Amino acid sequence: METRAGGIVRSRVANACDTCKQRKIRCSGVLPCGYCVRRRDPDSCRYTAPRVRRPRPSTTTTTAGHRGDDVRSSVSHASGSSGVASNHPVVRIGAPVQQQHHHRIVEQHPLEEHEDTEVPREARLLCDAQGKLVFIGDCAPLSFFQTVRRLVTTRVDAHAFAPETGGYSALENASSRPSVSSGYGALPPRVRIEIGPAAVGAYLEVTRGLIDLFEDDARLERDIMEWAAEDHGDDALAGAVNYLVLAIGCQKIEKGGEGTGQQYFDYARNVALASLGGNLGVASVQVFILITLYSLGACQINAAFLFFGLAARAALSIGVHRTAVNARFGPDIHRQRDRLWKSLRVVDLFLSTSMGRPPATSDVDCTVPYRQPDETGREKFDLLNASVQIFLVIESVVVEVYSRRKISPRLTEGISRELRGWSGQWLERLKEVVEDNEEGDVDAGVVNGACQVLASYYYAVMLVSRPFLMVELHRRLSDGCPSPTTTSGKSKLADACIDAAILMVEPIQDLIDRGLMTRRAPVIVSWLFASSLVLGVGLIGGFGRIIEKYCRAAITALEYFAQTDTHAVQYSLIAKSLLSTALEYLEKKEIQERARRTESSSQLFGLIPRSPRGSDGGLDGPQSKTNPAAGPGESSSKPDKPHPSQDDAVMQRFGFDFESTFFGMTGTPEFSVFSGFEENADQTFGALNLFPLLDGDGHIDLASYF
């Protein structure tokens, strides 16, 4: 508000929309503003961030800086104690102060506009297998595929991707058999005791590092076998949990796919839905988490997203997000409820990141600790803790980068510190678990869980550096863009994205070769798809031909998962099309480069025969080019300097016709050993003497060439 001398109070807005700025009219400062609404064009209302000017250096800069630090410190302390979000410009408006994880990432410095890198806006509505529209956000791998597809089809090849990769059937696949309508009143399916131990073992192998729902996994098999041997008990909801454990295990061990496991799932799901009107408990949360995991394994990702919402609300209803509430039930239940909340956070952040949608849970009112240090202060080895910690970093990247649609080097450095901190705690220990080659003493579940956590870490690195990779690719694929001579900060971040994709592929391929990798790994499949896209565009962008090896390894891994995962089927087709396009593009580029060099070198010693000027026959090669504007018999070349024409042998060798203008030869002085050598030697060869023995009495001084 501004008060003038006459007592008139005039309100000002901090920033006007682009339309009001252009028309120089008053803006209401909201989105959409009043003027754009009156014009009936609210979608055109856009706000451009004002340019932040760098303050001039002065003698009072240091004192003011210390004073600013004190102010920021006091504001942060006041906000943290009161539980109200801080309005400091570098903190995301509306973000709760309880999310200290985000506050540590954001740099406490104003960012200049020219330092920001735009994040591609690729959120869109896609059609599922039934033709219904579903929302996919900016950070999702499928949205990244749209960015890659647009870049490749506009800069490399308009027909880059095969027709079968254009659909989105992998987004949501229809079930191949109808659901069985059953609930409390229906008879439960018979439990096949002979497959019980194998199914429970398969369940633990698939879910390790992703969820931990039970008090003791070692007792889980015995408890389920005792339950199956009895009359299934009186608690239908607890029975539904056991049925779902067996169903998830049957997904892995059954060759055909939808047999016994689907029957167990249908019954348990309907029992769970029928129990929503009753009393909620830990079993209510467990049953809907397990339904979510089964839906993920069956490639029903939208169904998984919906069922997980029920699990999250049920968990908040019984207070598992408060460790003080959980402690009232004794040590064992306390640990189970705490780990139940961690499992919810991991599954929630995977679903929200892989689909680009807001999460269903948050740490605003959460007091469950995500770290468990030992006596020396080092983290105890716990796959669930490692998983939830890296997913919290991924959540920070999504909130601070993809929600703001911009990323700066300073913000990137803050995020990289979080990733380095996680890496120092977990990376070495996880790699030791994955690379353990001791025969007979390898727990496949622990190994798969460690590999999944590693893949999430590498995906976090890719997620934060992906915008810089796309900027670098646009620069390299631009027409006439020179090759980089120095390595900038943004190009280093682009290299980091490529390196993270390579490092993700290596342990996955190693476990596949050793026969330890499970075929049901929705987290790994989703991150591996993003990795294959990064490697494909990295190969196109000239980051090294060695990338082709890892592209093929990623495709091989996707084909391995495709035997049971229909998402991986389409992902592998997309990766194959991208690799094929990259190789064709590089081959064409190398042919052009080789042809350009041959055009220059062939003139030195007459390696390619020249057709006589003006001849209509004789040699088979094409005739010399003439200037359409010149008269009959006149050449387009400079006077007294004939331009050599090209031979069919060169065109057959390189697959296309040579044009001097295409190679940038226009205006280049011609060289002939027999005429004009003394005149043009300096112009053509930069004063390089081709025959040094003719000068200086036969003495060759090599120092001048080095």
XYZ file of C-alpha atoms in Angstrom:
706
model
C 0.000 0.000 0.000
C 1.239 3.477 -0.870
C -0.122 6.691 0.768
C 0.113 9.917 -1.182
C 0.037 13.486 0.077
C -3.658 13.869 -0.615
C -4.486 10.899 1.588
C -5.254 8.591 -1.322
C -4.220 5.008 -0.660
C -3.049 3.094 -3.739
C -2.330 -0.649 -3.708
C 0.512 -2.144 -5.719
C 1.119 -5.732 -6.742
C 4.559 -7.295 -6.595
C 4.437 -8.532 -10.183
C 2.004 -8.045 -13.058
C 1.170 -10.644 -15.683
C 2.839 -10.471 -19.089
C -0.331 -9.280 -20.865
C -0.887 -6.388 -18.458
C 2.784 -5.426 -18.709
C 2.575 -5.348 -22.485
C -0.630 -3.312 -22.504
C 0.551 -1.168 -19.570
C -2.628 -1.566 -17.616
C -3.254 -2.291 -13.956
C -3.068 -5.984 -12.968
C -4.778 -7.616 -9.995
C -1.765 -9.869 -9.366
C -3.718 -13.125 -9.154
C -3.710 -16.111 -11.512
C -5.631 -15.582 -13.712
C -5.811 -11.825 -13.256
C -9.009 -9.844 -13.577
C -8.134 -8.401 -16.976
C -7.480 -11.808 -18.552
C -10.725 -13.117 -17.053
C -12.666 -10.201 -18.524
C -11.055 -10.918 -21.903
C -12.296 -14.530 -21.536
C -8.777 -15.791 -22.067
C -7.602 -16.928 -18.607
C -5.246 -19.561 -20.059
C -3.051 -16.844 -21.579
C -2.336 -15.272 -18.190
C 1.369 -15.842 -17.497
C 3.728 -14.356 -14.946
C 7.415 -13.904 -15.718
C 9.683 -13.743 -12.693
C 11.234 -10.291 -12.278
C 14.950 -10.041 -12.894
C 16.964 -10.010 -9.695
C 19.740 -7.443 -9.830
C 23.099 -8.176 -8.264
C 23.851 -5.639 -5.511
C 26.861 -3.410 -6.082
C 29.887 -4.208 -3.920
C 30.515 -1.676 -1.195
C 32.369 -1.344 2.074
C 29.204 -2.167 3.994
C 28.571 -5.431 2.150
C 30.125 -7.643 4.792
C 28.309 -5.972 7.649
C 25.005 -6.118 5.817
C 25.609 -9.746 4.955
C 26.125 -10.666 8.603
C 23.050 -8.726 9.541
C 21.067 -10.549 6.859
C 22.298 -13.894 8.162
C 21.130 -12.958 11.652
C 17.735 -11.965 10.329
C 17.387 -15.196 8.364
C 18.451 -17.203 11.375
C 15.925 -15.517 13.624
C 13.149 -15.892 11.063
C 13.942 -19.571 10.586
C 13.985 -20.148 14.338
C 10.716 -18.340 14.832
C 9.074 -20.263 12.019
C 10.316 -23.597 13.280
C 9.106 -22.985 16.808
C 5.707 -21.720 15.797
C 5.066 -24.317 13.133
C 4.177 -21.661 10.535
C 5.677 -21.664 7.076
C 8.386 -19.091 6.497
C 7.822 -16.464 3.800
C 11.501 -16.099 2.973
C 11.920 -15.756 -0.793
C 14.146 -18.829 -1.140
C 11.683 -21.131 0.623
C 8.795 -22.558 -1.329
C 5.677 -20.613 -0.410
C 3.278 -22.771 1.485
C 5.846 -25.427 2.348
C 5.620 -26.422 6.015
C 8.595 -25.703 8.222
C 8.392 -29.233 9.628
C 9.857 -30.413 6.353
C 13.391 -29.634 7.449
C 14.654 -31.911 4.714
C 13.582 -29.396 2.084
C 14.995 -26.444 3.994
C 18.465 -27.936 4.052
C 18.440 -28.282 0.279
C 17.426 -24.739 -0.657
C 20.364 -22.319 -0.786
C 19.939 -19.189 1.280
C 20.867 -16.849 -1.576
C 18.773 -15.064 -4.195
C 19.147 -16.635 -7.626
C 19.744 -14.664 -10.782
C 17.444 -15.289 -13.687
C 20.225 -16.134 -16.114
C 21.438 -18.901 -13.814
C 18.151 -20.802 -13.931
C 17.587 -23.750 -16.263
C 14.065 -24.361 -17.465
C 12.501 -27.737 -16.667
C 10.460 -29.081 -19.610
C 6.719 -28.979 -18.949
C 5.498 -32.327 -20.144
C 2.501 -33.020 -17.903
C -0.312 -34.394 -20.029
C -3.402 -36.573 -20.255
C -2.739 -40.010 -21.723
C -5.122 -42.745 -22.788
C -5.008 -46.052 -20.970
C -5.879 -49.452 -22.446
C -9.619 -48.711 -22.101
C -9.304 -45.331 -23.821
C -9.787 -43.325 -20.628
C -7.692 -40.232 -19.959
C -5.303 -40.277 -17.014
C -2.902 -37.590 -15.806
C 0.873 -38.060 -15.998
C 3.006 -35.334 -14.399
C 6.305 -33.701 -15.329
C 8.684 -35.914 -13.360
C 7.239 -39.226 -14.610
C 9.373 -41.399 -16.926
C 6.551 -41.388 -19.498
C 6.646 -37.579 -19.539
C 10.394 -37.714 -20.037
C 9.730 -40.034 -22.964
C 7.560 -37.305 -24.508
C 10.409 -34.816 -24.134
C 12.845 -37.237 -25.751
C 10.391 -38.094 -28.510
C 9.809 -34.454 -29.400
C 13.541 -33.723 -29.439
C 14.430 -36.730 -31.601
C 11.579 -36.325 -34.093
C 12.257 -32.609 -34.591
C 16.065 -32.634 -34.624
C 17.088 -36.122 -35.772
C 14.413 -38.185 -37.550
C 10.720 -37.445 -37.968
C 10.016 -41.198 -38.121
C 12.277 -42.122 -35.242
C 10.006 -44.327 -33.171
C 8.248 -47.440 -34.385
C 4.441 -47.287 -34.629
C 3.995 -49.828 -31.840
C 5.753 -47.481 -29.407
C 3.226 -44.708 -29.895
C 0.506 -46.220 -27.736
C 0.314 -46.226 -23.971
C -1.011 -49.666 -23.236
C 1.793 -50.043 -20.712
C 0.235 -47.280 -18.675
C -2.714 -49.401 -17.616
C -3.440 -52.938 -18.765
C -6.859 -54.508 -18.601
C -7.153 -57.658 -16.563
C -7.318 -60.792 -18.683
C -9.982 -62.441 -16.552
C -13.109 -61.036 -14.900
C -13.124 -60.351 -11.210
C -14.859 -62.832 -8.941
C -17.586 -61.205 -6.906
C -16.988 -62.425 -3.382
C -16.944 -60.956 0.084
C -17.807 -61.899 3.630
C -20.646 -64.124 2.495
C -18.634 -66.059 -0.103
C -16.576 -69.112 0.676
C -12.839 -68.387 0.783
C -10.705 -70.181 -1.807
C -8.834 -73.269 -0.732
C -5.241 -72.596 0.274
C -2.759 -74.836 -1.508
C -0.435 -75.742 1.332
C 2.114 -77.303 -1.038
C 2.916 -73.896 -2.581
C 2.749 -71.970 0.696
C 6.480 -71.920 1.625
C 7.545 -71.050 -1.918
C 4.910 -68.307 -2.172
C 5.923 -66.718 1.147
C 9.592 -66.841 0.139
C 8.768 -65.227 -3.201
C 6.781 -62.507 -1.404
C 9.756 -61.643 0.820
C 12.070 -61.593 -2.186
C 9.834 -59.206 -4.138
C 9.048 -56.782 -1.296
C 12.448 -56.521 0.418
C 13.500 -52.892 0.662
C 10.054 -51.717 -0.407
C 7.743 -52.613 2.493
C 8.026 -54.249 5.917
C 4.565 -54.920 7.343
C 4.991 -57.729 9.868
C 6.619 -58.080 13.266
C 8.984 -60.859 12.245
C 9.516 -61.990 8.659
C 11.109 -65.208 9.888
C 7.825 -66.177 11.567
C 5.644 -65.149 8.632
C 5.830 -68.495 6.839
C 5.027 -70.465 9.996
C 2.105 -68.206 10.897
C 0.567 -68.488 7.412
C 0.991 -72.265 7.351
C -0.723 -72.563 10.751
C -3.522 -70.299 9.530
C -3.940 -72.385 6.358
C -4.032 -75.663 8.301
C -6.844 -74.362 10.518
C -10.273 -73.135 9.537
C -8.785 -69.767 8.443
C -9.849 -68.200 11.749
C -12.674 -65.810 12.520
C -10.894 -62.581 11.491
C -11.695 -62.205 7.810
C -9.474 -59.123 7.400
C -6.433 -60.884 8.851
C -7.183 -63.780 6.519
C -7.308 -61.346 3.593
C -3.784 -60.188 4.511
C -2.553 -63.789 4.372
C -4.298 -64.386 1.060
C -2.602 -61.311 -0.391
C 0.837 -62.433 0.796
C 0.276 -65.722 -1.013
C -1.126 -63.931 -4.090
C 1.949 -61.717 -4.437
C 4.178 -64.761 -4.063
C 2.165 -66.660 -6.678
C 2.650 -63.769 -9.102
C 6.343 -64.597 -9.100
C 6.336 -68.389 -9.013
C 3.406 -69.095 -11.365
C 4.356 -69.447 -15.013
C 0.925 -68.758 -16.414
C 0.377 -65.594 -14.405
C -3.270 -65.394 -13.285
C -4.210 -68.700 -11.685
C -4.257 -69.340 -7.962
C -2.825 -65.923 -7.135
C -5.636 -64.121 -8.941
C -8.251 -66.097 -6.999
C -6.609 -65.190 -3.712
C -6.417 -61.542 -4.754
C -10.046 -61.285 -5.855
C -11.322 -62.685 -2.578
C -9.001 -60.587 -0.397
C -9.740 -57.359 -2.254
C -13.484 -57.716 -1.889
C -13.137 -58.587 1.797
C -11.003 -55.468 2.264
C -13.538 -53.225 0.545
C -16.392 -54.751 2.546
C -14.509 -54.023 5.790
C -14.252 -50.276 5.221
C -17.402 -49.648 7.201
C -16.038 -51.477 10.259
C -13.274 -50.748 12.722
C -9.931 -49.748 11.278
C -6.659 -51.234 12.489
C -3.178 -52.223 11.399
C -4.650 -55.009 9.261
C -6.682 -52.405 7.342
C -3.480 -50.596 6.373
C -1.664 -53.834 5.572
C -4.381 -55.175 3.313
C -4.567 -52.080 1.112
C -0.775 -51.796 0.828
C -0.667 -55.412 -0.311
C -3.468 -54.772 -2.811
C -1.384 -51.870 -4.125
C 1.674 -54.068 -4.588
C -0.290 -56.801 -6.319
C -1.797 -54.209 -8.679
C 1.688 -52.907 -9.476
C 2.846 -56.425 -10.273
C -0.194 -56.899 -12.518
C 0.597 -53.595 -14.344
C -2.571 -51.959 -13.006
C -0.819 -48.762 -11.970
C -3.936 -46.573 -11.710
C -5.655 -49.176 -9.558
C -2.542 -49.252 -7.369
C -2.669 -45.473 -7.030
C -6.314 -45.533 -5.951
C -5.994 -48.405 -3.481
C -2.968 -46.789 -1.911
C -5.045 -43.723 -1.124
C -7.206 -45.932 1.083
C -4.120 -47.322 2.811
C -2.776 -43.824 3.511
C -6.055 -42.571 4.978
C -6.434 -45.668 7.091
C -2.898 -45.208 8.448
C -3.540 -41.597 9.392
C -6.796 -42.633 11.051
C -5.013 -44.965 13.482
C -2.046 -42.631 14.060
C 0.879 -44.700 12.772
C 2.625 -41.461 11.727
C 3.160 -40.556 15.402
C 5.862 -42.598 17.104
C 4.571 -41.560 20.553
C 1.225 -43.135 19.726
C 2.936 -46.253 18.426
C 5.014 -46.584 21.615
C 1.876 -47.163 23.687
C 1.450 -50.651 22.216
C 4.725 -52.115 23.469
C 8.168 -52.481 21.825
C 7.217 -55.045 19.173
C 4.049 -53.294 18.002
C 5.877 -49.966 18.252
C 8.507 -51.179 15.796
C 5.897 -52.703 13.491
C 3.794 -49.530 13.328
C 6.863 -47.335 12.754
C 7.986 -49.543 9.894
C 4.455 -49.600 8.554
C 4.615 -45.823 8.195
C 8.028 -46.017 6.499
C 6.622 -48.568 4.079
C 3.760 -46.217 3.289
C 6.174 -43.385 2.553
C 8.321 -45.510 0.220
C 5.383 -46.853 -1.803
C 3.706 -43.455 -1.875
C 6.778 -41.618 -3.143
C 7.410 -44.262 -5.775
C 3.844 -44.003 -7.072
C 3.821 -40.208 -7.038
C 7.245 -39.922 -8.715
C 6.636 -42.583 -11.353
C 3.287 -40.998 -12.292
C 4.081 -37.355 -11.587
C 1.245 -36.910 -9.102
C 1.138 -35.369 -5.623
C 1.843 -37.841 -2.799
C -0.856 -39.031 -0.414
C 1.365 -38.783 2.683
C 3.716 -36.147 4.041
C 5.963 -35.467 7.010
C 4.066 -32.381 8.158
C 2.776 -34.044 11.328
C 5.077 -37.076 11.331
C 7.382 -37.940 14.232
C 8.518 -41.403 13.100
C 12.350 -41.374 12.840
C 13.847 -42.415 9.519
C 17.353 -42.964 10.902
C 18.626 -45.563 13.316
C 22.229 -44.868 14.370
C 24.293 -47.363 16.312
C 26.580 -46.677 19.271
C 29.224 -45.114 17.016
C 26.708 -42.799 15.313
C 26.740 -44.721 12.043
C 23.513 -45.857 10.427
C 22.557 -49.452 11.125
C 22.195 -51.428 7.921
C 18.475 -51.375 7.151
C 17.183 -51.505 3.590
C 13.885 -49.874 4.499
C 15.627 -46.904 6.151
C 17.986 -46.532 3.193
C 15.018 -46.667 0.822
C 12.889 -44.114 2.640
C 15.838 -41.721 2.959
C 16.608 -41.713 -0.767
C 12.931 -41.333 -1.613
C 12.811 -38.278 0.649
C 15.584 -36.762 -1.470
C 13.585 -37.607 -4.606
C 10.570 -35.903 -3.048
C 12.694 -32.814 -2.457
C 13.814 -32.795 -6.092
C 10.215 -33.024 -7.298
C 9.035 -30.255 -4.965
C 11.959 -27.864 -5.420
C 12.679 -28.437 -9.122
C 9.749 -29.875 -11.045
C 7.088 -27.950 -9.144
C 8.951 -24.678 -9.701
C 9.794 -25.577 -13.314
C 13.291 -24.099 -12.878
C 16.580 -25.249 -11.415
C 19.708 -23.240 -10.718
C 23.294 -24.372 -10.077
C 22.996 -23.232 -6.463
C 19.891 -25.289 -5.875
C 21.593 -28.184 -7.623
C 24.537 -27.904 -5.256
C 22.207 -28.061 -2.263
C 20.553 -31.201 -3.603
C 23.913 -32.727 -4.449
C 24.997 -32.319 -0.816
C 21.988 -34.353 0.253
C 22.834 -37.030 -2.295
C 26.491 -37.067 -1.232
C 25.411 -37.444 2.377
C 23.219 -40.407 1.519
C 25.966 -41.894 -0.633
C 28.477 -41.650 2.206
C 26.150 -43.574 4.497
C 24.803 -46.256 2.180
C 26.413 -46.554 -1.249
C 29.445 -48.642 -0.321
C 27.493 -51.035 1.884
C 24.749 -51.528 -0.699
C 27.266 -52.201 -3.459
C 28.954 -54.784 -1.255
C 25.631 -56.591 -0.834
C 24.893 -56.524 -4.563
C 28.391 -57.589 -5.599
C 28.689 -60.378 -3.012
C 29.700 -63.466 -4.973
C 29.866 -66.004 -2.150
C 28.177 -69.178 -3.285
C 25.448 -70.701 -1.150
C 25.171 -67.775 1.247
C 23.335 -65.198 -0.865
C 19.881 -63.977 0.184
C 18.193 -63.145 -3.121
C 15.648 -60.940 -1.356
C 18.315 -58.793 0.314
C 20.305 -58.571 -2.917
C 17.255 -57.503 -4.932
C 16.274 -55.002 -2.263
C 19.761 -53.479 -2.241
C 19.743 -53.258 -6.039
C 16.361 -51.530 -5.942
C 17.608 -48.928 -3.456
C 20.707 -48.329 -5.592
C 18.506 -47.856 -8.659
C 16.439 -45.275 -6.758
C 19.621 -43.415 -5.819
C 20.832 -43.309 -9.415
C 17.390 -42.205 -10.546
C 17.515 -39.333 -8.045
C 20.774 -38.176 -9.636
C 19.235 -38.475 -13.087
C 16.141 -36.594 -11.995
C 18.049 -33.557 -10.739
C 20.496 -33.441 -13.675
C 17.999 -34.273 -16.426
C 17.094 -30.637 -17.246
C 20.774 -29.852 -17.831
C 21.098 -32.884 -20.110
C 18.203 -31.691 -22.257
C 19.689 -28.189 -22.513
C 23.026 -29.656 -23.574
C 21.333 -31.920 -26.132
C 19.435 -29.015 -27.662
C 22.693 -27.102 -27.934
C 24.575 -29.987 -29.540
C 21.823 -30.845 -31.998
C 21.310 -27.254 -33.115
C 22.351 -26.568 -36.689
C 25.778 -25.049 -36.937
C 26.521 -25.365 -33.237
C 30.276 -25.737 -32.678
C 31.691 -28.519 -30.560
C 32.358 -27.529 -26.951
C 35.971 -26.602 -26.245
C 35.625 -26.243 -22.486
C 33.585 -28.092 -19.895
C 30.995 -25.884 -18.216
C 29.092 -26.586 -15.036
C 25.935 -27.474 -16.942
C 27.790 -29.874 -19.230
C 29.231 -31.601 -16.163
C 25.716 -32.071 -14.824
C 24.683 -33.518 -18.197
C 27.595 -35.960 -17.932
C 26.457 -36.868 -14.415
C 23.037 -37.818 -15.799
C 24.680 -40.144 -18.329
C 26.987 -41.632 -15.689
C 24.094 -42.311 -13.314
C 22.211 -44.130 -16.083
C 25.263 -46.286 -16.814
C 25.833 -47.072 -13.144
C 22.193 -48.118 -12.789
C 22.400 -50.619 -15.627
C 25.573 -52.351 -14.434
C 24.349 -53.991 -11.179
C 21.012 -54.946 -12.741
C 22.725 -56.705 -15.621
C 25.145 -58.382 -13.213
C 22.326 -59.833 -11.092
C 20.519 -61.036 -14.206
C 23.661 -62.805 -15.384
C 24.068 -64.423 -11.957
C 20.437 -65.560 -11.887
C 19.568 -63.586 -8.742
C 17.323 -60.859 -10.173
C 13.594 -61.313 -9.672
C 11.338 -60.746 -12.667
C 8.782 -58.828 -10.567
C 10.434 -55.498 -9.823
C 8.158 -52.555 -10.740
C 10.484 -49.984 -9.164
C 13.538 -51.188 -11.070
C 11.583 -51.469 -14.332
C 10.339 -47.880 -14.094
C 13.770 -46.422 -13.284
C 15.473 -48.638 -15.878
C 13.160 -47.281 -18.573
C 14.223 -43.727 -17.721
C 17.844 -44.884 -17.788
C 17.441 -46.357 -21.279
C 16.036 -43.035 -22.520
C 18.959 -41.102 -21.039
C 21.456 -43.473 -22.622
C 19.727 -43.287 -26.002
C 19.755 -39.503 -26.180
C 23.298 -39.484 -24.774
C 24.389 -41.601 -27.711
C 22.682 -39.211 -30.129
C 24.238 -36.210 -28.401
C 27.776 -37.482 -28.854
C 28.599 -38.350 -25.262
C 30.583 -41.389 -26.410
C 30.075 -44.511 -28.524
C 30.684 -46.687 -25.434
C 27.137 -45.737 -24.416
C 25.857 -48.130 -27.080
C 27.067 -51.039 -24.944
C 24.996 -49.893 -21.978
C 21.989 -49.143 -24.192
C 22.001 -52.755 -25.311
C 22.443 -53.930 -21.719
C 19.419 -51.854 -20.645
C 17.340 -53.322 -23.483
C 18.426 -56.835 -22.501
C 17.388 -56.176 -18.903
C 14.007 -54.787 -19.987
C 13.429 -57.863 -22.122
C 14.254 -60.006 -19.089
C 11.552 -58.261 -17.059
C 9.183 -58.304 -20.056
C 8.611 -62.029 -19.586
C 6.293 -61.211 -16.656
C 5.860 -57.418 -16.862
C 3.867 -55.945 -19.732
C 5.182 -52.474 -18.914
C 8.681 -53.702 -19.711
C 7.487 -55.050 -23.072
C 6.649 -51.609 -24.381
C 9.584 -49.990 -22.619
C 11.958 -52.331 -24.436
C 10.347 -51.499 -27.789
C 10.808 -47.795 -27.136
C 14.439 -48.294 -26.117
C 15.117 -50.376 -29.243
C 13.630 -47.722 -31.514
C 15.677 -45.016 -29.819
C 18.890 -47.038 -30.124
C 18.211 -47.781 -33.797
C 17.614 -44.089 -34.481
C 20.785 -43.136 -32.625
C 22.938 -45.584 -34.580
C 21.490 -44.469 -37.929
C 22.073 -40.842 -36.997
C 25.676 -41.462 -35.942
C 26.390 -43.496 -39.087
C 25.026 -40.742 -41.283
C 27.041 -38.172 -39.361
C 30.240 -40.200 -39.717
C 29.643 -40.689 -43.456
C 29.251 -36.956 -43.886
C 32.403 -36.276 -41.905
C 34.399 -38.890 -43.839
C 33.103 -37.470 -47.112
C 34.088 -33.974 -46.028
C 37.609 -35.136 -45.293
C 37.832 -37.097 -48.554
C 36.747 -34.034 -50.504
C 39.700 -32.123 -49.081
C 42.345 -34.846 -49.195
C 41.523 -36.070 -52.705
C 42.659 -32.749 -54.171
C 46.198 -33.085 -52.840
C 47.402 -35.993 -54.951
C 44.592 -36.558 -57.427
C 43.222 -39.581 -55.623
C 39.882 -39.253 -57.424
C 39.890 -38.780 -61.213
C 38.348 -35.632 -62.581
C 36.101 -35.564 -65.639
C 37.196 -33.099 -68.325
C 35.407 -29.759 -68.246
C 32.498 -29.487 -70.630
C 32.627 -33.091 -71.802
C 29.334 -34.811 -72.437
C 30.692 -38.308 -72.308
C 33.970 -40.018 -71.655
C 34.239 -40.619 -67.931
C 31.358 -42.098 -66.023
C 31.564 -39.473 -63.305
C 29.202 -36.523 -63.161
C 30.014 -33.393 -65.051
C 31.260 -30.283 -63.320
C 28.623 -28.046 -61.880
C 27.780 -24.915 -63.798
C 26.306 -21.689 -62.651
C 22.714 -21.354 -63.839
C 23.183 -17.613 -64.069
C 26.250 -17.906 -66.318
C 26.187 -18.201 -70.053
C 26.557 -21.398 -72.049
C 29.916 -23.033 -71.551
C 30.774 -20.839 -68.546
C 31.717 -22.454 -65.254
C 30.542 -21.358 -61.818
C 34.102 -21.635 -60.508
C 36.479 -18.727 -60.233
C 38.354 -17.771 -63.417
C 41.557 -19.678 -64.147
C 40.918 -21.990 -61.149
C 38.894 -24.982 -62.277
C 36.758 -26.712 -59.666
C 37.230 -30.506 -59.712
C 34.068 -32.559 -60.157
C 33.361 -35.768 -58.206
C 33.508 -39.388 -59.282
C 30.823 -42.066 -59.028
C 33.130 -44.159 -56.876
C 32.969 -41.602 -54.107
C 29.199 -41.343 -54.338
C 28.856 -45.120 -54.188
C 31.207 -45.267 -51.251
C 29.410 -42.697 -49.147
C 25.850 -43.060 -50.368
C 25.084 -39.540 -51.577
C 26.142 -36.828 -53.987
C 28.848 -34.388 -53.011
C 28.342 -30.660 -53.306
C 31.138 -28.217 -52.683
C 28.790 -25.817 -50.971
C 27.626 -28.608 -48.625
C 31.153 -29.096 -47.402
C 31.813 -25.404 -46.945
C 34.245 -25.294 -49.898
C 32.784 -22.125 -51.422
C 35.534 -19.586 -51.903
C 38.296 -21.993 -50.874
C 41.450 -21.462 -52.956
C 42.212 -24.364 -55.283
C 45.534 -26.141 -55.091
C 47.421 -27.596 -58.035
C 50.928 -29.014 -57.850
C 51.593 -27.803 -61.375
C 50.236 -24.246 -61.258
C 49.954 -21.482 -58.697
C 51.493 -23.405 -55.829
C 53.693 -20.536 -54.669
C 50.742 -18.148 -54.675
C 48.251 -20.258 -52.799
C 50.383 -22.350 -50.476
C 50.109 -19.963 -47.568
C 46.379 -19.548 -48.046
C 45.645 -23.232 -48.415
C 47.958 -24.879 -45.906
C 48.650 -22.134 -43.394
C 52.346 -21.839 -44.365
C 52.937 -25.578 -43.818
C 55.807 -26.709 -46.079
C 54.963 -30.113 -47.534
C 58.540 -30.682 -48.749
C 60.912 -29.566 -45.973
C 63.898 -31.425 -47.517
C 64.006 -28.897 -50.348
C 64.928 -26.146 -47.863
C 67.621 -25.818 -45.244
C 70.152 -28.239 -46.828
C 68.070 -31.282 -46.069
C 67.802 -30.581 -42.320
C 64.325 -31.196 -40.832
C 63.494 -29.170 -37.729
C 60.504 -30.889 -36.080
C 60.319 -28.425 -33.214
C 58.322 -25.951 -35.263
C 55.572 -28.541 -35.806
C 55.138 -29.304 -32.136
